[in-house]
Coordinates of C-alpha atoms (C1' of nucleotides) in Angstrom, one line a residue:
Chain A
M1233 CA 4.5 -33.4 15.1
S1234 CA 2.7 -33.2 18.4
Q1235 CA 6.1 -32.3 19.8
N1236 CA 6.6 -29.7 17.2
S1237 CA 3.3 -28.0 18.0
Q1238 CA 4.6 -27.3 21.5
H1239 CA 7.7 -25.6 20.3
S1240 CA 7.9 -21.9 20.7
L1241 CA 8.5 -21.4 17.0
A1242 CA 5.6 -23.7 15.9
P1243 CA 3.6 -20.7 14.7
L1244 CA 6.4 -19.7 12.3
L1245 CA 6.7 -23.3 11.0
R1246 CA 3.0 -23.4 10.5
K1247 CA 3.0 -20.2 8.6
L1248 CA 6.0 -21.1 6.4
G1249 CA 4.5 -24.5 5.7
S1250 CA 1.4 -22.8 4.4
W1251 CA 3.4 -21.3 1.6
Q1252 CA 5.7 -24.1 0.7
E1253 CA 5.8 -27.8 1.4
L1254 CA 8.5 -28.5 3.9
D1255 CA 10.1 -31.8 4.7
E1256 CA 11.3 -33.2 8.0
R1257 CA 14.7 -31.6 7.7
D1258 CA 13.3 -28.2 6.7
A1259 CA 11.0 -28.3 9.7
A1260 CA 13.8 -29.3 12.0
A1261 CA 16.0 -26.5 10.8
V1262 CA 13.2 -24.0 11.4
L1263 CA 12.7 -25.2 14.9
A1264 CA 16.4 -25.2 15.5
L1265 CA 16.7 -21.5 14.7
P1266 CA 18.3 -19.6 17.6
F1267 CA 15.9 -17.2 19.3
V1268 CA 15.1 -15.2 22.4
I1269 CA 11.6 -14.9 23.7
R1270 CA 10.3 -11.5 24.7
D1271 CA 7.0 -10.5 26.1
L1272 CA 5.9 -7.1 25.1
P1273 CA 3.1 -4.9 26.5
A1274 CA 0.5 -3.3 24.3
S1275 CA 1.8 -0.3 22.2
Q1276 CA 5.4 -1.3 22.7
F1277 CA 7.5 -0.5 19.6
V1278 CA 9.1 -3.5 18.0
V1279 CA 11.0 -1.7 15.3
W1280 CA 11.7 2.0 14.9
E1281 CA 11.9 3.8 11.6
Q1282 CA 15.5 4.5 10.6
E1283 CA 16.7 2.0 13.1
R1284 CA 19.5 -0.3 12.1
A1285 CA 17.7 -3.7 12.5
Q1286 CA 19.8 -6.7 13.3
H1287 CA 17.1 -9.1 14.3
C1288 CA 13.9 -10.5 12.8
C1289 CA 10.9 -10.8 15.1
V1290 CA 8.3 -13.5 14.8
L1291 CA 5.0 -12.8 16.4
L1292 CA 4.0 -15.7 18.6
S1293 CA 0.9 -14.2 20.2
G1294 CA -1.0 -11.0 20.3
F1295 CA -1.3 -8.5 17.5
A1296 CA 1.0 -5.9 16.0
Y1297 CA 0.9 -3.3 13.2
R1298 CA 3.1 -1.4 10.8
H1299 CA 2.8 2.3 10.4
K1300 CA 4.5 5.3 9.0
E1301 CA 4.1 9.0 9.5
A1302 CA 3.6 11.7 6.8
G1303 CA 4.8 15.2 7.0
G1304 CA 2.0 16.8 8.9
G1305 CA 2.2 14.2 11.6
R1306 CA -0.6 12.2 10.1
R1307 CA -0.2 8.5 10.6
Q1308 CA -1.0 5.7 8.3
M1309 CA -1.2 2.0 9.2
M1310 CA 0.0 -0.3 6.5
S1311 CA -0.6 -3.7 7.9
I1312 CA -1.9 -5.7 10.9
H1313 CA 0.0 -8.8 12.1
M1314 CA -0.9 -11.9 14.0
K1315 CA 0.5 -15.2 15.2
G1316 CA 3.2 -16.6 12.9
D1317 CA 3.9 -13.4 11.0
C1318 CA 7.5 -12.2 10.6
L1319 CA 7.5 -8.6 11.8
D1320 CA 10.6 -7.3 10.1
L1321 CA 12.1 -9.4 7.4
Q1322 CA 12.3 -6.3 5.3
N1323 CA 13.9 -4.1 7.9
S1324 CA 16.5 -6.7 9.0
L1325 CA 17.4 -7.8 5.4
L1326 CA 17.5 -4.3 4.0
G1327 CA 19.5 -3.0 6.9
S1328 CA 17.5 0.0 7.9
A1329 CA 13.9 0.3 8.8
D1330 CA 11.6 2.4 6.6
H1331 CA 8.7 2.2 9.0
N1332 CA 7.6 1.4 12.5
V1333 CA 6.2 -1.8 14.0
Q1334 CA 4.3 -1.5 17.2
M1335 CA 2.3 -3.9 19.3
L1336 CA -1.5 -3.5 19.1
S1337 CA -2.1 -5.7 22.1
A1338 CA 0.3 -7.3 24.6
G1339 CA 2.0 -10.3 23.0
R1340 CA 5.1 -12.4 22.7
V1341 CA 7.7 -12.4 20.0
A1342 CA 10.7 -14.6 19.2
V1343 CA 13.8 -12.5 18.3
I1344 CA 16.0 -14.2 15.7
P1345 CA 19.3 -12.9 14.5
V1346 CA 19.3 -11.9 10.8
Q1347 CA 22.3 -14.0 10.0
A1348 CA 20.4 -17.1 11.1
I1349 CA 17.6 -16.1 8.7
R1350 CA 19.9 -15.7 5.8
D1351 CA 21.6 -19.0 6.5
I1352 CA 18.4 -21.0 6.7
A1353 CA 17.0 -19.4 3.7
F1354 CA 19.8 -20.5 1.5
G1355 CA 20.8 -23.6 3.3
H1356 CA 17.2 -24.9 3.0
P1357 CA 15.7 -23.8 -0.3
N1358 CA 12.2 -24.8 0.7
V1359 CA 12.4 -22.7 3.8
G1360 CA 13.9 -19.9 1.7
M1361 CA 11.1 -20.1 -0.8
A1362 CA 8.5 -20.1 1.9
M1363 CA 10.0 -16.9 3.3
W1364 CA 10.2 -15.3 -0.1
C1365 CA 6.6 -16.2 -0.6
E1366 CA 5.8 -14.6 2.7
T1367 CA 7.2 -11.3 1.6
L1368 CA 5.5 -11.6 -1.8
V1369 CA 2.1 -12.2 -0.2
E1370 CA 2.7 -9.2 2.1
G1371 CA 3.4 -7.2 -1.1
S1372 CA 0.1 -8.5 -2.5
I1373 CA -1.7 -7.3 0.6
F1374 CA -0.1 -3.9 0.4
R1375 CA -1.3 -3.6 -3.2
E1376 CA -4.8 -4.5 -2.1
W1377 CA -4.6 -1.8 0.6
I1378 CA -3.6 0.7 -2.0
L1379 CA -6.6 -0.2 -4.0
N1380 CA -8.8 -0.2 -1.0
I1381 CA -7.8 3.2 0.2
G1382 CA -7.4 4.7 -3.3
Q1383 CA -10.6 3.6 -4.9
R1384 CA -13.3 2.5 -2.5
D1385 CA -15.6 4.6 -0.5
A1386 CA -15.7 4.7 3.3
I1387 CA -18.2 1.8 4.0
T1388 CA -16.6 -0.4 1.5
R1389 CA -13.1 0.2 2.8
I1390 CA -14.1 -0.7 6.3
A1391 CA -16.1 -3.8 5.3
H1392 CA -13.1 -4.9 3.3
L1393 CA -10.8 -4.5 6.2
L1394 CA -13.1 -6.5 8.4
C1395 CA -13.3 -9.3 5.9
E1396 CA -9.6 -9.4 5.4
F1397 CA -8.9 -9.5 9.1
A1398 CA -11.5 -12.2 9.6
V1399 CA -10.1 -14.5 7.0
R1400 CA -6.5 -14.0 8.2
L1401 CA -7.6 -14.7 11.7
E1402 CA -9.1 -18.0 10.7
C1403 CA -6.1 -18.9 8.7
A1404 CA -3.9 -18.4 11.7
E1405 CA -6.3 -20.6 13.7
L1406 CA -7.2 -17.8 16.0
G1407 CA -11.0 -18.0 15.7
K1408 CA -14.0 -18.2 13.4
H1409 CA -14.2 -15.7 10.6
T1410 CA -17.8 -15.0 11.5
N1411 CA -17.1 -14.0 15.0
F1412 CA -14.1 -12.5 16.5
A1413 CA -12.6 -9.8 18.7
L1414 CA -11.2 -6.8 16.9
P1415 CA -8.0 -5.9 18.6
I1416 CA -8.1 -2.3 17.5
T1417 CA -9.8 0.9 18.5
Q1418 CA -11.8 3.0 16.1
D1419 CA -9.0 5.5 16.0
Q1420 CA -6.6 2.9 14.8
L1421 CA -9.1 1.6 12.3
A1422 CA -9.3 5.1 11.0
E1423 CA -5.5 5.1 10.5
A1424 CA -5.8 1.8 8.7
V1425 CA -8.4 2.9 6.2
S1426 CA -7.5 6.5 5.9
L1427 CA -10.6 8.0 7.3
T1428 CA -11.4 10.2 10.3
P1429 CA -12.2 8.4 13.5
V1430 CA -15.6 10.2 13.5
H1431 CA -16.4 8.9 10.1
V1432 CA -15.3 5.4 10.9
N1433 CA -17.6 5.4 13.8
R1434 CA -20.5 6.4 11.6
M1435 CA -19.8 3.8 9.0
L1436 CA -19.4 1.1 11.6
R1437 CA -22.7 2.1 13.0
S1438 CA -24.2 2.1 9.5
L1439 CA -22.9 -1.4 8.9
D1440 CA -24.4 -2.4 12.2
S1441 CA -27.8 -0.9 11.6
A1442 CA -27.9 -2.5 8.1
G1443 CA -27.5 -5.8 9.9
L1444 CA -24.2 -6.6 8.2
I1445 CA -22.2 -6.8 11.4
V1446 CA -23.2 -7.1 15.1
R1447 CA -21.0 -5.4 17.6
T1448 CA -20.9 -6.1 21.3
R1449 CA -17.9 -4.6 23.1
R1450 CA -15.0 -5.0 20.8
N1451 CA -16.5 -8.1 19.4
I1452 CA -17.7 -8.5 15.8
T1453 CA -20.2 -11.0 14.5
I1454 CA -20.9 -11.4 10.8
P1455 CA -24.3 -12.9 10.4
D1456 CA -24.1 -13.1 6.6
W1457 CA -20.6 -13.4 5.3
H1458 CA -21.4 -13.1 1.7
A1459 CA -23.4 -10.0 2.2
L1460 CA -20.5 -8.3 4.0
A1461 CA -18.0 -9.5 1.5
K1462 CA -20.1 -8.0 -1.3
V1463 CA -20.4 -4.7 0.4
G1464 CA -16.7 -4.8 1.1
D1465 CA -15.8 -5.7 -2.5
F1466 CA -13.8 -8.5 -0.9
H1467 CA -12.2 -11.3 -3.0
P1468 CA -9.7 -13.3 -1.0
H1469 CA -7.6 -14.2 -4.0
Y1470 CA -4.9 -11.6 -3.2
L1471 CA -4.3 -13.3 0.2
H1472 CA -3.0 -16.3 -1.7
V1473 CA -4.2 -18.7 0.9
N1474 CA -3.5 -22.1 -0.5
Q1475 CA -6.7 -23.9 -1.3
D1476 CA -5.2 -27.3 -1.5
R1477 CA -3.0 -27.7 1.5
E1478 CA -4.9 -29.4 4.3
N1479 CA -4.3 -27.4 7.3
T1480 CA -5.5 -24.2 5.9
V1481 CA -8.9 -22.7 5.5
T1482 CA -10.9 -23.4 2.3
V1483 CA -11.1 -20.0 0.9
K1484 CA -13.3 -21.0 -1.9
S1485 CA -16.3 -20.9 0.4
L1486 CA -15.4 -17.3 1.2
V1487 CA -15.5 -16.0 -2.3
H1488 CA -18.7 -14.2 -3.1
P1489 CA -20.2 -14.5 -6.5
A1490 CA -19.1 -11.7 -8.8
Chain B
M688 CA 32.5 -6.0 -18.1
S689 CA 32.2 -3.9 -21.3
Q690 CA 31.1 -7.1 -22.9
N691 CA 28.5 -7.6 -20.1
S692 CA 27.0 -4.2 -20.7
Q693 CA 26.1 -5.2 -24.3
H694 CA 24.2 -8.2 -23.1
S695 CA 20.5 -8.2 -23.3
L696 CA 20.1 -9.0 -19.6
A697 CA 22.6 -6.3 -18.6
P698 CA 19.8 -4.1 -17.1
L699 CA 18.8 -7.0 -14.9
L700 CA 22.3 -7.6 -13.7
R701 CA 22.8 -3.9 -13.0
K702 CA 19.6 -3.7 -10.9
L703 CA 20.4 -6.9 -8.9
G704 CA 24.0 -5.7 -8.4
S705 CA 22.6 -2.5 -6.8
W706 CA 21.0 -4.6 -4.0
Q707 CA 23.7 -7.1 -3.4
E708 CA 27.4 -7.4 -4.2
L709 CA 27.7 -10.0 -7.0
D710 CA 30.9 -11.8 -7.9
E711 CA 32.0 -12.9 -11.4
R712 CA 30.2 -16.2 -11.1
D713 CA 27.0 -14.7 -10.0
A714 CA 27.1 -12.2 -12.8
A715 CA 27.9 -15.0 -15.3
A716 CA 24.9 -17.0 -14.0
V717 CA 22.6 -14.1 -14.4
L718 CA 23.7 -13.5 -17.9
A719 CA 23.4 -17.2 -18.7
L720 CA 19.7 -17.2 -17.7
P721 CA 17.6 -18.6 -20.5
F722 CA 15.3 -15.9 -22.0
V723 CA 13.3 -14.9 -25.0
I724 CA 13.1 -11.3 -26.1
R725 CA 9.7 -9.7 -26.9
D726 CA 8.9 -6.3 -28.2
L727 CA 5.7 -5.0 -26.9
P728 CA 3.6 -2.0 -28.1
A729 CA 2.3 0.6 -25.7
S730 CA -0.6 -0.6 -23.6
Q731 CA 0.0 -4.3 -24.3
F732 CA -0.8 -6.5 -21.3
V733 CA 2.2 -8.3 -19.9
V734 CA 0.4 -10.1 -17.1
W735 CA -3.3 -10.6 -16.6
E736 CA -5.0 -10.9 -13.3
Q737 CA -5.9 -14.5 -12.4
E738 CA -3.6 -15.7 -15.0
R739 CA -1.4 -18.7 -14.2
A740 CA 2.0 -17.2 -14.8
Q741 CA 4.9 -19.4 -15.8
H742 CA 7.4 -16.8 -16.7
C743 CA 9.0 -13.8 -15.2
C744 CA 9.5 -10.7 -17.4
V745 CA 12.4 -8.4 -17.0
L746 CA 11.8 -4.9 -18.5
L747 CA 14.7 -4.0 -20.8
S748 CA 13.4 -0.7 -22.2
G749 CA 10.2 1.4 -22.1
F750 CA 7.9 1.7 -19.1
A751 CA 5.2 -0.5 -17.6
Y752 CA 2.8 -0.3 -14.7
R753 CA 0.9 -2.5 -12.3
H754 CA -2.8 -2.0 -11.7
K755 CA -5.9 -3.5 -10.3
E756 CA -9.6 -2.9 -10.6
A757 CA -12.1 -2.3 -7.8
G758 CA -15.7 -3.3 -7.9
G759 CA -17.2 -0.2 -9.5
G760 CA -14.7 -0.5 -12.4
R761 CA -12.4 2.1 -10.8
R762 CA -8.8 1.4 -11.5
Q763 CA -5.8 1.9 -9.3
M764 CA -2.2 2.0 -10.4
M765 CA 0.1 0.5 -7.9
S766 CA 3.5 0.9 -9.4
I767 CA 5.5 2.2 -12.4
H768 CA 8.3 0.2 -13.8
M769 CA 11.4 0.9 -15.8
K770 CA 14.6 -0.6 -17.2
G771 CA 15.9 -3.5 -15.1
D772 CA 12.7 -4.1 -13.1
C773 CA 11.3 -7.6 -12.8
L774 CA 7.7 -7.3 -13.8
D775 CA 6.2 -10.4 -12.2
L776 CA 8.3 -12.2 -9.7
Q777 CA 5.3 -12.2 -7.5
N778 CA 2.9 -13.6 -10.0
S779 CA 5.2 -16.3 -11.3
L780 CA 6.4 -17.4 -7.9
L781 CA 3.0 -17.4 -6.3
G782 CA 1.5 -19.2 -9.2
S783 CA -1.4 -16.9 -9.9
A784 CA -1.5 -13.2 -10.7
D785 CA -3.4 -10.9 -8.3
H786 CA -3.1 -7.9 -10.6
N787 CA -2.4 -6.7 -14.1
V788 CA 0.8 -5.5 -15.6
Q789 CA 0.6 -3.4 -18.7
M790 CA 3.0 -1.5 -20.9
L791 CA 2.9 2.3 -20.5
S792 CA 5.0 2.9 -23.5
A793 CA 6.3 0.5 -26.2
G794 CA 9.2 -1.4 -24.9
R795 CA 11.2 -4.6 -24.8
V796 CA 11.1 -7.4 -22.2
A797 CA 13.1 -10.6 -21.6
V798 CA 10.9 -13.5 -20.7
I799 CA 12.5 -16.0 -18.3
P800 CA 11.0 -19.3 -17.2
V801 CA 10.1 -19.4 -13.5
Q802 CA 12.1 -22.5 -12.9
A803 CA 15.3 -20.8 -14.0
I804 CA 14.6 -18.0 -11.6
R805 CA 14.1 -20.4 -8.7
D806 CA 17.3 -22.3 -9.7
I807 CA 19.5 -19.3 -9.8
A808 CA 18.1 -17.9 -6.6
F809 CA 19.1 -20.9 -4.6
G810 CA 22.1 -22.0 -6.6
H811 CA 23.6 -18.5 -6.2
P812 CA 22.7 -17.1 -2.8
N813 CA 24.0 -13.6 -3.7
V814 CA 21.7 -13.5 -6.7
G815 CA 18.9 -14.9 -4.6
M816 CA 19.5 -12.3 -1.9
A817 CA 19.4 -9.6 -4.5
M818 CA 16.1 -10.8 -5.9
W819 CA 14.7 -11.0 -2.4
C820 CA 15.8 -7.5 -1.8
E821 CA 14.2 -6.4 -5.0
T822 CA 10.8 -7.7 -3.7
L823 CA 11.4 -6.2 -0.3
V824 CA 12.1 -2.8 -1.8
E825 CA 9.0 -3.1 -3.9
G826 CA 7.2 -3.7 -0.7
S827 CA 8.7 -0.6 0.8
I828 CA 7.5 1.4 -2.2
F829 CA 4.0 0.0 -1.9
R830 CA 3.9 1.1 1.7
E831 CA 5.0 4.6 0.8
W832 CA 2.2 4.7 -1.8
I833 CA -0.3 3.7 0.9
L834 CA 1.0 6.6 3.0
N835 CA 0.9 8.9 0.0
I836 CA -2.6 8.1 -1.1
G837 CA -3.9 7.7 2.4
Q838 CA -2.5 10.8 4.2
R839 CA -1.3 13.4 1.8
D840 CA -3.4 16.0 0.0
A841 CA -3.6 16.3 -3.7
I842 CA -0.6 18.6 -4.5
T843 CA 1.6 16.7 -2.1
R844 CA 0.7 13.4 -3.6
I845 CA 1.5 14.5 -7.1
A846 CA 4.7 16.2 -6.1
H847 CA 5.8 13.1 -4.3
L848 CA 5.1 10.9 -7.2
L849 CA 7.1 13.2 -9.5
C850 CA 10.1 13.1 -7.1
E851 CA 9.9 9.3 -6.8
F852 CA 9.8 8.9 -10.5
A853 CA 12.7 11.3 -11.0
V854 CA 15.0 9.5 -8.5
R855 CA 14.2 6.1 -9.8
L856 CA 14.8 7.3 -13.4
E857 CA 18.2 8.6 -12.5
C858 CA 19.0 5.4 -10.6
A859 CA 18.2 3.4 -13.7
E860 CA 20.5 5.7 -15.7
L861 CA 17.6 6.9 -17.8
G862 CA 18.2 10.6 -17.4
K863 CA 18.7 13.5 -14.9
H864 CA 16.3 13.7 -12.0
T865 CA 15.8 17.4 -12.7
N866 CA 14.6 17.0 -16.2
F867 CA 12.8 14.1 -17.8
A868 CA 9.9 13.0 -20.0
L869 CA 7.0 11.7 -18.0
P870 CA 5.7 8.6 -19.9
I871 CA 2.2 8.9 -18.5
T872 CA -0.9 10.8 -19.3
Q873 CA -2.7 12.9 -16.7
D874 CA -5.5 10.3 -16.7
Q875 CA -2.9 7.6 -15.7
L876 CA -1.3 9.9 -13.2
A877 CA -4.8 10.3 -11.7
E878 CA -5.1 6.5 -11.4
A879 CA -1.7 6.4 -9.6
V880 CA -2.4 9.1 -7.0
S881 CA -6.1 8.3 -6.6
L882 CA -7.5 11.6 -7.8
T883 CA -9.7 12.7 -10.7
P884 CA -8.0 13.6 -14.0
V885 CA -9.5 17.0 -13.7
H886 CA -8.0 17.6 -10.3
V887 CA -4.6 16.3 -11.3
N888 CA -4.7 18.8 -14.1
R889 CA -5.4 21.6 -11.8
M890 CA -2.7 20.5 -9.3
L891 CA -0.1 20.1 -12.0
R892 CA -1.0 23.6 -13.2
S893 CA -0.7 24.8 -9.7
L894 CA 2.7 23.3 -9.3
D895 CA 3.6 24.9 -12.6
S896 CA 2.5 28.4 -11.7
A897 CA 4.2 28.1 -8.4
G898 CA 7.4 27.6 -10.3
L899 CA 8.0 24.2 -8.8
I900 CA 7.9 22.4 -12.1
V901 CA 8.1 23.5 -15.7
R902 CA 6.2 21.6 -18.3
T903 CA 6.7 21.5 -22.0
R904 CA 4.9 18.8 -23.8
R905 CA 5.3 15.8 -21.6
N906 CA 8.6 17.0 -20.3
I907 CA 9.1 18.0 -16.7
T908 CA 11.9 20.2 -15.5
I909 CA 12.4 20.7 -11.8
P910 CA 14.2 24.0 -11.2
D911 CA 14.5 23.6 -7.5
W912 CA 14.7 20.0 -6.4
H913 CA 14.6 20.7 -2.7
A914 CA 11.6 22.9 -3.0
L915 CA 9.6 20.2 -4.8
A916 CA 10.8 17.5 -2.4
K917 CA 9.6 19.6 0.4
V918 CA 6.2 20.2 -1.1
G919 CA 6.0 16.5 -1.9
D920 CA 7.0 15.5 1.6
F921 CA 9.6 13.3 -0.2
H922 CA 12.3 11.5 1.7
P923 CA 14.1 8.9 -0.5
H924 CA 15.0 6.6 2.3
Y925 CA 12.2 4.2 1.5
L926 CA 13.7 3.5 -1.9
H927 CA 16.7 2.0 -0.2
V928 CA 19.0 3.2 -2.9
N929 CA 22.4 2.2 -1.7
Q930 CA 24.4 5.2 -0.9
D931 CA 27.7 3.5 -0.8
R932 CA 27.9 1.4 -4.0
E933 CA 29.7 3.3 -6.7
N934 CA 27.4 2.9 -9.7
T935 CA 24.4 4.3 -8.1
V936 CA 23.1 7.8 -7.4
T937 CA 24.1 9.5 -4.3
V938 CA 20.8 9.9 -2.7
K939 CA 22.0 11.9 0.2
S940 CA 22.1 15.0 -1.9
L941 CA 18.4 14.4 -2.7
V942 CA 17.3 14.4 0.9
H943 CA 15.8 17.7 1.9
P944 CA 16.3 19.0 5.4
A945 CA 13.4 18.0 7.7
Chain C
dC1392 C1' -7.2 18.1 -43.2
dG1393 C1' -10.1 15.9 -40.3
dC1394 C1' -10.0 12.8 -36.3
dT1395 C1' -8.8 11.1 -32.0
dC1396 C1' -6.6 11.5 -27.8
dG1397 C1' -5.1 14.4 -24.2
dT1398 C1' -5.4 18.7 -21.8
dT1399 C1' -7.7 22.8 -19.9
dT1400 C1' -11.5 25.4 -17.8
dG1401 C1' -15.9 26.5 -15.3
dA1402 C1' -19.9 25.5 -12.4
dT1403 C1' -22.1 22.6 -9.2
dA1404 C1' -22.5 18.6 -6.1
dT1405 C1' -21.0 15.6 -2.3
dA1406 C1' -18.4 12.6 0.6
dT1407 C1' -15.6 13.2 4.1
dT1408 C1' -13.3 16.3 7.5
dT1409 C1' -13.2 19.4 11.1
dC1410 C1' -14.7 21.1 15.5
dA1411 C1' -16.9 20.4 19.7
dA1412 C1' -19.0 18.3 23.4
dG1413 C1' -21.4 14.6 25.9
dA1414 C1' -21.9 9.4 27.0
dA1415 C1' -20.0 5.1 27.9
dT1416 C1' -16.5 2.0 28.8
dT1417 C1' -12.1 0.6 30.8
dG1418 C1' -8.5 1.0 33.9
dT1419 C1' -6.5 2.3 38.5
dG1420 C1' -5.6 3.4 43.2
dG1421 C1' -7.3 3.6 47.7
Chain D
dC1165 C1' -15.1 -3.1 45.5
dC1166 C1' -15.9 1.6 44.8
dA1167 C1' -14.7 6.3 43.0
dC1168 C1' -12.1 8.8 39.8
dA1169 C1' -9.3 9.3 35.7
dA1170 C1' -8.6 8.3 31.2
dT1171 C1' -9.6 6.4 27.1
dT1172 C1' -12.8 5.2 23.6
dC1173 C1' -17.1 5.9 21.5
dT1174 C1' -21.1 8.6 19.9
dT1175 C1' -23.6 12.4 18.0
dG1176 C1' -24.5 17.1 15.7
dA1177 C1' -23.6 21.1 12.8
dA1178 C1' -20.6 23.6 9.7
dA1179 C1' -16.6 23.7 6.5
dT1180 C1' -13.9 22.0 2.6
dA1181 C1' -11.2 19.3 -0.5
dT1182 C1' -12.1 16.8 -4.2
dA1183 C1' -15.5 14.6 -7.5
dT1184 C1' -18.7 15.1 -11.1
dC1185 C1' -20.6 16.9 -15.3
dA1186 C1' -20.0 19.2 -19.4
dA1187 C1' -17.8 21.5 -23.0
dA1188 C1' -13.9 23.7 -25.6
dC1189 C1' -9.3 23.7 -27.0
dG1190 C1' -4.9 21.9 -28.7
dA1191 C1' -1.8 18.6 -30.6
dG1192 C1' -0.2 14.5 -32.9
dC1193 C1' -1.3 11.2 -36.7
dG1194 C1' -2.8 8.9 -40.7

DNA sequence: CGCTCGTTTGATATATTTCAAGAATTGTGG
DNA sequence: CCACAATTCTTGAAATATATCAAACGAGCG
């Protein structure tokens, strides 16, 4: 296992293992996946809309995001990705991309041929189930974003996004959920929560002066998690982080009383 | 095949077949799935949030929708479902529901045990792939809804929703995309596009007086498809309707020039 | 025929956007 | 390591799309 953790694809194995119990053989098969490593600079595109995708990228380090453009040229971000996430299962399996994926920060990805993904998914049912779960949970997060953007006011939206990011970060073992570096600008935050950059700034400032977050540079500290979660109407259930499996965060402690 | 089309699960087979080529055996396996038929009245819940789901429901007739509630009691609809759709793959596979599914109209569902779904998915890779695609396309539609709600103005949002519904209806062989009965009230429409019922009414009226739609009762006629698609900023690509397979709509004709 | 649910309409309120410009931080080349 | 350029952040004032409140109207149903 200590050997596994050194492997380039270890983050993928870790993530898949969080959705579904994998045995020795499953793990070996995941690590035996053919891949090519690529280092990408910040803001590099990983997938283009309408592109015919033949590969699936796994994010090994850094952050990335999905986005799409509406008619008037207005952009909407639809998800943020971090270590261990598959960046384009959808695009590669469906054949053509319906959105863009771009690096948020510089980072490293493993590029895996689609066919290898298909093969492992059906050759190793546990791995297949884990991948399926990955796409299902992504769907769940999309639904929560629809709710967030559709029904919550500006401050709540932003607080919610911060909470979600914090929990996911901790799940990916990238830091504490109470203190972390936000890898996005306020303009990008605005695209994520469907607000104006100007308004995002004001709300952030408002969360700050209310003592709900402390900002230094691009660093966020959350002095009182439950208070922020309450303001953000945040209930981590939709993230489906497994509460039983050992190597994952105990999300129960993050649930704020209704 | 004519025999197959009489089978209760025929709508499911049809839908799956639209994502992935299925051979005789795959088809036989799908139709051999164990199930129980249930007739549900309008507004009956199919899945409750937080419920521990052990079954997957396939919609055989009527319409259903997914929704979720935010803190203040404000509801958001996240998808509309019709004949052939799987209503809770996510909930049953992930173990616990993160949202509600409710009937829009009266209708009939086939209730299938989760284990049977898992078995067929990995025992028949083509079927598994088709189901996976189904969840991926659902994800794509969620992303489009995020874009719709997040970046488009009121009229555009509504026009977009009408276009999407029209195309999906035709794909499910439930009618012509230029004329159909909308199975939802304006209040529900409002929950789908994140607007006030009052405002939805005004926008609908405005589309009407602009000649973009004609309403009689709950019936919608679209005199000029391309005009409405343009107003709705609608590009069906994200629906991933296969343009090659015979038994599906040719979506190319629905794309409006950029 | 009366009742309930859905639709329509008007007047007013407000959260968020838009426009615009200045301050601060980050990055870069000499 | 400094100076300059380029982002990113901050702040204010005015504009607006959509929400809210409230009430009447119409249609389907028992």
